[in-house]
Amino acid sequence: MYRLFILPTMIINIAVISIPAILTIILAFYRWDGISDPVFIGLENFERLWNDRIFWKALRNNLIWTALFLTFPIIIGLVVASLLLTVRRGSTFFQIIYLFPLVISAVISARVWQGMIYNPQSGIVALLERYGLDLYDPLSRTATALYGVAVVDLWHWWGFMAVIFFAALRQVPQEQIEAARLEGATYFQMMRWVLIPGIMPTITLMMIMTVIWSFLVFDFVYVMTQGGPASSSEVLSTMAYRRAFYELKVGNAAAIAIVISLFGLVATFFYLRLQRGEGE
Amino acid sequence: MNMLESRNTVILSYFILGFAAFTALFPLALMLLNSLKTVPEIIASPLAPPEQLVWENYANAWKHSKFSRTFMNSAVLVFLTTALVLSTGSLTAYVLARKKIKTWALVTAYLLATTTAPIQLFLFPLYFGFAHLGLINNIFAVSVVYCAIYSPFSIMLLRTYFLAVPKELEEAALVDGATPWQVFSKVYLPLVWPGMLTVALIIGMYTWNEFLIATTFLQNQESRTAIVSYFLLSGQYETNWGELMAGAVLVVMPIIILFIFLQKKFIDGITGGSVKG
Amino acid sequence: MARVEIENIDKNYGAVKILKDISISVKDGEFLVLVGPSGCGKSTLLRMIAGLENISAGEIYIGDRVVNNLPPKERDVSMVFQNYALYPHLTVAENIGFSLILAGTPKAEKERLVHDAADVLGLSDLLERKPKNLSGGQRQRVAMGRAIIRRPKAFLFDEPLSNLDAKLRVAMRAEIKSLHERFKTTAIYVTHDQVEAMTMADRIVVMNEGRIEQIGHPLELYDKPVNAFVAGFIGTPSMNLLEAKVDLSGKYPMALFETGEKLPLPVKANLKDGNDIIYGLRPEYCKISKTGHMSKVEAIEPMGSETHLILRFAAQRVVMAIHDRLNVSPGENLTFEPNVEKVVIFDKKSGHAL
């Protein structure tokens, strides 16, 4: 009887995710344009990636992205959450404001930043240029395009970390905080000795998820730069998408998708090992 | 907590929190402000107030993005997805929360694994499969895809609400002769509906905002979502930023309004499952 | 070490008054216990002394300093919390030496002090363990160690024993007391358990609904409660408080009950005929007597060392504690005699002792 209850979920999930995922793994060993019959080519798709300059560029960009998101949103989130814990009054109000960027679609956020901030004619950049600052649209240059996109995603993302960490901090037993205050802890000592250790499981989970999410990043890059200029902001997911739907190299795209998944697997593996370590 | 904090600490904290709030709001304020300005005004200064309110921006954005059609598509998609996720997800969440059988651990592990799977891992065969079956531009088919993607998260969140229902209620009902279906529908559903509402809000928001699946599977004008048609509009009319900002305001409005009125549920849903106690 | 002076303290949360005009003067080296039912404001008062709550009005001195506006860390007090507030990620040694870590004390000095404190508390073998591998009593000791290592001006205890089982609680009670004998540091101890208060305190402050009902030595509160609340709160089983009227018509003053029964009253000048009173009689100041007053046995609770009889007298409940084993059953009649000397009388309206 209870098996029937989980049947709808499982059918949908297997049909939409598992079966196509298995097909993707198979397709990675074929050459296929999506129309004609697939041709088995062994590891050629992976060999091509190995020799593909753009692939390495995209992989590097994903790693930079991961590094950025492992540091900035987590540090900002921790600081803001700890301050919310300090003031308490108004914490709900601040949380709502910090979540505004999160609830807005990436497409909208991207366009607002492109038009109102980065744009060299209509944006804040243009305004500041007129006051003599040497600024330019970061999306238009190969050296800065990736960071230009990352800033928007960071803006969209850090509030989520702050709210998550604040929720975790509220579960740190009150007496532990009060005891530290009585014993003379400064703000940094409170963070170092009480708050961060107290929410370490949440921080670990968020860092693992950050690694996984960093390899999935798509919307902001696709909408703002399409990976350009000159592939300078290409990431693995936009590259795979382009290979499949623009260049009709589905086998090649499938191989990239497998690389993306591998990073997620490694992160998940580490997480499970950490958890097992804690359980002892 | 009511702690005696030194005045300076509190003032400094508020200053930093205020600065963070400003950062979060500043681009959105620009969006709202410039949605009522003409292009020359925006170029003159994005920070200046409008000389007169250019409401035509909104009318033009509405017309050029075909929002009367695409908003409806988005709304239907949100409704279908939410209904699918809630109906299938609540059943599964109930079983995972209450029935302790070995295979359920496997089901849980499987669902957790699919949450970390990148969309690209299943997107390409799914697309060509849908194309083969003639399901491209079919809103219902896309809602099934969303259901598969959002279900694991929803089930994990709903599960915590099912776990919060005292087990004795179920046992009492079973002693009184209720069938499993009656236990689920008569005992649990009335008690977990706040959780269902939370999940509905989060899934509704995700669906409304989703871009990658929507742009891939819903391509023609009749089936496009608001987000996708806004994306296409912004590609075409790249110079008219006033109109583009007006369109942006229109698209975010439904989400922002829901968010402001039901912020507590949103925050519950966003933090749910991520905070390990 | 220092005295702690609490002068006319108020605490309001918005319109709700939690504490009303509290004044207590704690002598240097004294062990003072704040006791009262939950919600009486005793913990709030303790937290105000620690600096964890704001003071709405009045002044608190520690030593000769007004501490109202000092943050907790500058007040030089240590506090033992109900849940011990141990850090799960730190070892016993690190927990005990936490304040020294924060202060940046040199390592050798820190280790010496931690070992000294661990010695005193019998924790020397557990220093490398984490709190989750300790028993309740050991955790309690670690919390104590953390408090004593700082040699503060005052110890504050917030219901430190309420998470322990009954047996351990008795043992820890004695241990805390002997630590106090050893260090002679001013201690303020909050509890809802009047037995803890009686056994540990130099002086007890009985609080109720944000006010002080009485301050005094344990036996003083027991023998001379100033009002019916204190009388009922201190002592187990608690004092019988029976409603009656004063009857001065006879040779001796009597308490007249609604049902017509009478019990003798001590001779007091301020009794007025017909006044409504509460007749306060401790269970142990009652004995069985053939010539006594007729009552019906409702229940018998043998405790081992003594037996509690629950009697129905004049349509009210009277508890009597006796040391003899008695062969009675519920429903039987029993005659008893109060010890008039020990009866306490309260005015019914004000609750004050007459």
Coordinates of N, CA, C and O in Angstrom, one line a residue, chain A residues 199-259:
Chain A
I199 N 27.9 26.4 14.7 CA 27.1 26.2 13.5 C 28.0 25.5 12.4 O 27.7 25.6 11.3
M200 N 29.1 24.9 12.9 CA 30.0 24.3 11.9 C 29.3 23.3 11.0 O 29.6 23.3 9.8
P201 N 28.3 22.5 11.5 CA 27.7 21.5 10.5 C 27.0 22.3 9.4 O 27.0 21.9 8.2
T202 N 26.3 23.4 9.7 CA 25.6 24.2 8.7 C 26.7 24.8 7.7 O 26.4 24.8 6.5
I203 N 27.8 25.3 8.2 CA 28.8 25.9 7.4 C 29.3 24.9 6.4 O 29.5 25.1 5.2
T204 N 29.6 23.7 7.0 CA 30.2 22.6 6.1 C 29.2 22.3 5.0 O 29.6 22.2 3.8
L205 N 27.9 22.1 5.4 CA 26.9 21.8 4.4 C 26.9 22.8 3.3 O 26.8 22.6 2.1
M206 N 26.9 24.1 3.7 CA 26.8 25.2 2.7 C 28.0 25.2 1.8 O 27.9 25.6 0.6
M207 N 29.2 24.9 2.4 CA 30.4 24.9 1.6 C 30.3 23.8 0.5 O 30.7 24.0 -0.6
I208 N 29.9 22.7 0.9 CA 29.8 21.5 0.0 C 28.8 21.9 -1.1 O 29.0 21.7 -2.3
M209 N 27.6 22.5 -0.7 CA 26.6 22.8 -1.7 C 27.1 23.9 -2.6 O 26.8 23.9 -3.8
T210 N 27.9 24.8 -2.0 CA 28.5 25.9 -2.9 C 29.4 25.3 -4.0 O 29.3 25.7 -5.1
V211 N 30.2 24.3 -3.6 CA 31.0 23.6 -4.6 C 30.1 23.0 -5.7 O 30.3 23.3 -6.9
I212 N 29.1 22.3 -5.3 CA 28.1 21.7 -6.3 C 27.5 22.8 -7.2 O 27.5 22.7 -8.4
W213 N 26.9 23.8 -6.5 CA 26.2 24.9 -7.2 C 27.2 25.6 -8.2 O 26.8 26.1 -9.2
S214 N 28.4 25.8 -7.7 CA 29.4 26.6 -8.6 C 29.6 25.9 -9.9 O 29.9 26.6 -10.9
F215 N 29.5 24.6 -9.9 CA 29.7 23.9 -11.2 C 28.4 23.9 -12.0 O 28.4 23.4 -13.2
L216 N 27.3 24.3 -11.4 CA 26.0 24.3 -12.1 C 25.7 25.7 -12.7 O 24.7 25.8 -13.5
V217 N 26.5 26.7 -12.3 CA 26.1 28.1 -12.7 C 25.9 28.2 -14.2 O 26.7 27.7 -15.0
F218 N 24.7 28.8 -14.5 CA 24.3 28.9 -15.9 C 23.7 30.2 -16.3 O 24.2 31.0 -17.1
D219 N 22.6 30.5 -15.6 CA 21.7 31.6 -15.9 C 22.4 32.9 -16.1 O 22.3 33.6 -17.1
F220 N 23.2 33.3 -15.1 CA 23.8 34.6 -15.1 C 24.8 34.8 -16.3 O 24.8 35.8 -17.0
V221 N 25.6 33.7 -16.4 CA 26.6 33.8 -17.5 C 25.9 33.8 -18.9 O 26.2 34.6 -19.7
Y222 N 24.9 32.9 -19.0 CA 24.2 32.8 -20.3 C 23.5 34.1 -20.7 O 23.6 34.5 -21.8
V223 N 22.9 34.7 -19.7 CA 22.1 35.9 -20.0 C 23.1 37.1 -20.2 O 22.8 37.9 -21.1
M224 N 24.1 37.2 -19.4 CA 24.9 38.5 -19.4 C 26.0 38.5 -20.5 O 26.3 39.5 -21.1
T225 N 26.7 37.3 -20.7 CA 27.8 37.3 -21.7 C 27.7 36.2 -22.7 O 28.5 36.2 -23.6
Q226 N 26.8 35.3 -22.5 CA 26.9 34.0 -23.4 C 28.2 33.4 -23.4 O 28.6 32.8 -24.4
G227 N 29.0 33.6 -22.3 CA 30.3 33.0 -22.2 C 31.4 33.9 -22.8 O 32.6 33.6 -22.7
G228 N 31.1 35.0 -23.4 CA 32.0 35.8 -24.1 C 32.6 36.9 -23.2 O 32.3 36.9 -22.0
P229 N 33.3 37.9 -23.6 CA 33.8 37.9 -25.0 C 35.0 37.0 -25.2 O 35.8 36.8 -24.3
A230 N 35.0 36.4 -26.4 CA 36.0 35.4 -26.7 C 36.2 34.3 -25.7 O 37.3 34.0 -25.3
S231 N 35.0 33.7 -25.3 CA 35.0 32.6 -24.4 C 35.6 32.9 -23.0 O 35.9 32.0 -22.2
S232 N 35.8 34.2 -22.7 CA 36.6 34.5 -21.5 C 35.7 34.2 -20.2 O 36.3 34.1 -19.2
S233 N 34.4 34.2 -20.4 CA 33.6 33.9 -19.2 C 32.8 32.6 -19.4 O 31.9 32.4 -18.6
E234 N 33.3 31.8 -20.3 CA 32.6 30.5 -20.5 C 32.8 29.6 -19.3 O 33.8 29.6 -18.6
V235 N 31.7 29.0 -18.9 CA 31.7 28.0 -17.8 C 31.3 26.6 -18.4 O 30.7 26.6 -19.5
L236 N 31.4 25.5 -17.7 CA 31.2 24.2 -18.3 C 29.7 24.1 -18.7 O 29.4 23.5 -19.8
S237 N 28.8 24.6 -17.9 CA 27.4 24.4 -18.2 C 27.0 25.2 -19.5 O 26.2 24.7 -20.3
T238 N 27.5 26.4 -19.6 CA 27.1 27.2 -20.9 C 27.8 26.6 -22.1 O 27.2 26.5 -23.2
M239 N 29.0 26.0 -21.8 CA 29.7 25.4 -22.9 C 29.0 24.2 -23.4 O 28.8 24.0 -24.6
A240 N 28.5 23.4 -22.5 CA 27.7 22.1 -22.8 C 26.5 22.5 -23.6 O 26.1 21.9 -24.6
Y241 N 25.8 23.6 -23.1 CA 24.5 24.0 -23.7 C 24.8 24.4 -25.2 O 24.0 24.1 -26.1
R242 N 25.8 25.2 -25.3 CA 26.2 25.7 -26.7 C 26.5 24.5 -27.6 O 26.0 24.4 -28.7
R243 N 27.3 23.6 -27.1 CA 27.7 22.4 -27.9 C 26.5 21.6 -28.3 O 26.4 21.2 -29.5
A244 N 25.5 21.5 -27.4 CA 24.4 20.6 -27.7 C 23.4 21.3 -28.7 O 23.0 20.8 -29.7
F245 N 23.1 22.6 -28.4 CA 21.9 23.2 -29.1 C 22.3 24.1 -30.2 O 21.6 24.5 -31.0
Y246 N 23.6 24.7 -30.2 CA 24.0 25.6 -31.2 C 24.9 24.8 -32.2 O 24.8 25.0 -33.4
E247 N 25.8 24.0 -31.7 CA 26.7 23.3 -32.6 C 26.3 21.9 -32.9 O 26.9 21.2 -33.7
L248 N 25.2 21.4 -32.2 CA 24.6 20.1 -32.4 C 25.7 19.0 -32.2 O 25.7 18.0 -32.9
K249 N 26.6 19.2 -31.3 CA 27.5 18.1 -30.9 C 27.1 17.6 -29.6 O 27.6 17.9 -28.5
V250 N 26.0 16.7 -29.6 CA 25.4 16.3 -28.4 C 26.3 15.4 -27.6 O 26.4 15.4 -26.3
G251 N 27.1 14.5 -28.3 CA 28.0 13.6 -27.6 C 29.0 14.4 -26.8 O 29.3 14.1 -25.6
N252 N 29.5 15.5 -27.5 CA 30.5 16.3 -26.8 C 29.9 17.0 -25.6 O 30.5 17.1 -24.5
A253 N 28.7 17.5 -25.7 CA 28.0 18.1 -24.6 C 27.8 17.1 -23.5 O 28.0 17.5 -22.3
A254 N 27.5 15.9 -23.8 CA 27.2 14.9 -22.8 C 28.5 14.6 -22.0 O 28.5 14.5 -20.8
A255 N 29.7 14.6 -22.7 CA 30.9 14.4 -22.0 C 31.2 15.6 -21.0 O 31.6 15.3 -19.9
I256 N 30.9 16.8 -21.4 CA 31.0 17.9 -20.5 C 30.1 17.8 -19.3 O 30.5 18.0 -18.1
A257 N 28.9 17.3 -19.6 CA 27.9 17.1 -18.5 C 28.5 16.1 -17.5 O 28.3 16.3 -16.2
I258 N 29.1 15.1 -17.9 CA 29.7 14.1 -17.0 C 30.8 14.7 -16.2 O 30.9 14.5 -15.0
V259 N 31.6 15.6 -16.8 CA 32.7 16.3 -16.0 C 32.0 17.1 -14.9 O 32.5 17.1 -13.7

